[in-house]
Amino acid sequence: MPDVSKMKKPDVKLVLLGDMNVGKTSLLHTYMERKFKDTISTVGGAFFLKQWGPYNISIWDTAGREQFHGLGSMYCRGAAAIILTYDVTNWQSLAELEERFLSLTDTANHDCIYALVGNKADLTDPKAHLSQDLDGLSEDRTECEEERTEPQVLSAWPTPPASPTSLSGLLLHKQVARDDALALYGRILRYKGRDEKNSLPADKLCFETSAKTGYNVDILFETLFDLVLPSILRKRHENQASPTVDLEDCREVSGTRVKSSCC
């Protein structure tokens, strides 16, 4: 068991939110472990500690199941960035972000950064078939897969389209267009009472990823790491201005116990 006193303390916290089966855990494993693996549904929550340069960032994975819904606000408390994740082949998973998960973010920092991430892009987009970011992920797709350019039929918002169907047995129907995510980002800013003109632009914080191939996974996390840097620096400055007193250190200064007095 590691020495708790020597464990690194996180400078800032990122949280993944979203419905079950959208691939939150797979995204985190792909980024942290540099490989994709099938996972089971998260129970409660779990986290990784990522060292990014001289900084330590905790990344929290949360359960999407309804029975664990109440825990979400606890995990979001004090978060500097929240990754709202949906499945590009499942329109309802995007709707759930607004209906069930957005209110959980009320406990996050007042200047929290919100990213919208459409996962499983490899199921709908030929560009996402090949790994762009990861070492060791398979790139042995056939030539015909690389050259597929079937047109995508994009659904309207907010009317849900039909269930995903196979296009020529190769690609699934893309139920969530990028414009849908951009529109939701605008509604998130209004919900938070922020001025869109003075906020980070939607096109910088709306991503489509594939945990399976690594498509845009590194770009997602490292973009957020860059954006939360001001929060990290501010927190470190506050800690230096009002350092925490370590009682163990105080005991070591004097080998004798100090006799207490009363008035």
Coordinates of C-alpha atoms in Angstrom, one line a residue, residues 9 13-14 20 34 38 69 73 76 100 103 122 140 146 178 181 187 191 196 199 201 204 212 222 226 229 238 255:
K9 CA -2.2 15.9 -4.5
K13 CA -10.1 18.1 -11.3
L14 CA -11.7 17.0 -14.5
M20 CA -24.3 4.7 -19.6
R34 CA -2.7 4.0 -24.5
D38 CA -13.9 -3.4 -23.5
H69 CA -27.3 9.6 -10.6
S73 CA -23.1 16.4 -8.1
C76 CA -18.5 17.5 -9.9
R100 CA -30.4 14.7 -16.4
S103 CA -28.0 20.2 -13.3
D122 CA -15.5 5.3 -35.8
D140 CA -4.6 -2.5 -40.1
E146 CA -10.1 3.7 -45.9
R178 CA -22.1 18.5 -35.0
A181 CA -23.7 19.7 -30.2
R187 CA -27.8 26.4 -24.1
Y191 CA -28.0 27.9 -18.3
E196 CA -21.5 33.7 -25.2
S199 CA -16.9 32.6 -23.4
P201 CA -16.1 29.3 -28.6
K204 CA -13.1 24.8 -29.7
K212 CA -11.6 2.4 -30.0
E222 CA -4.7 18.0 -23.9
D226 CA -4.2 23.8 -21.6
L229 CA -4.0 26.0 -16.6
E238 CA -3.9 30.6 -3.0
G255 CA 10.4 16.7 21.6

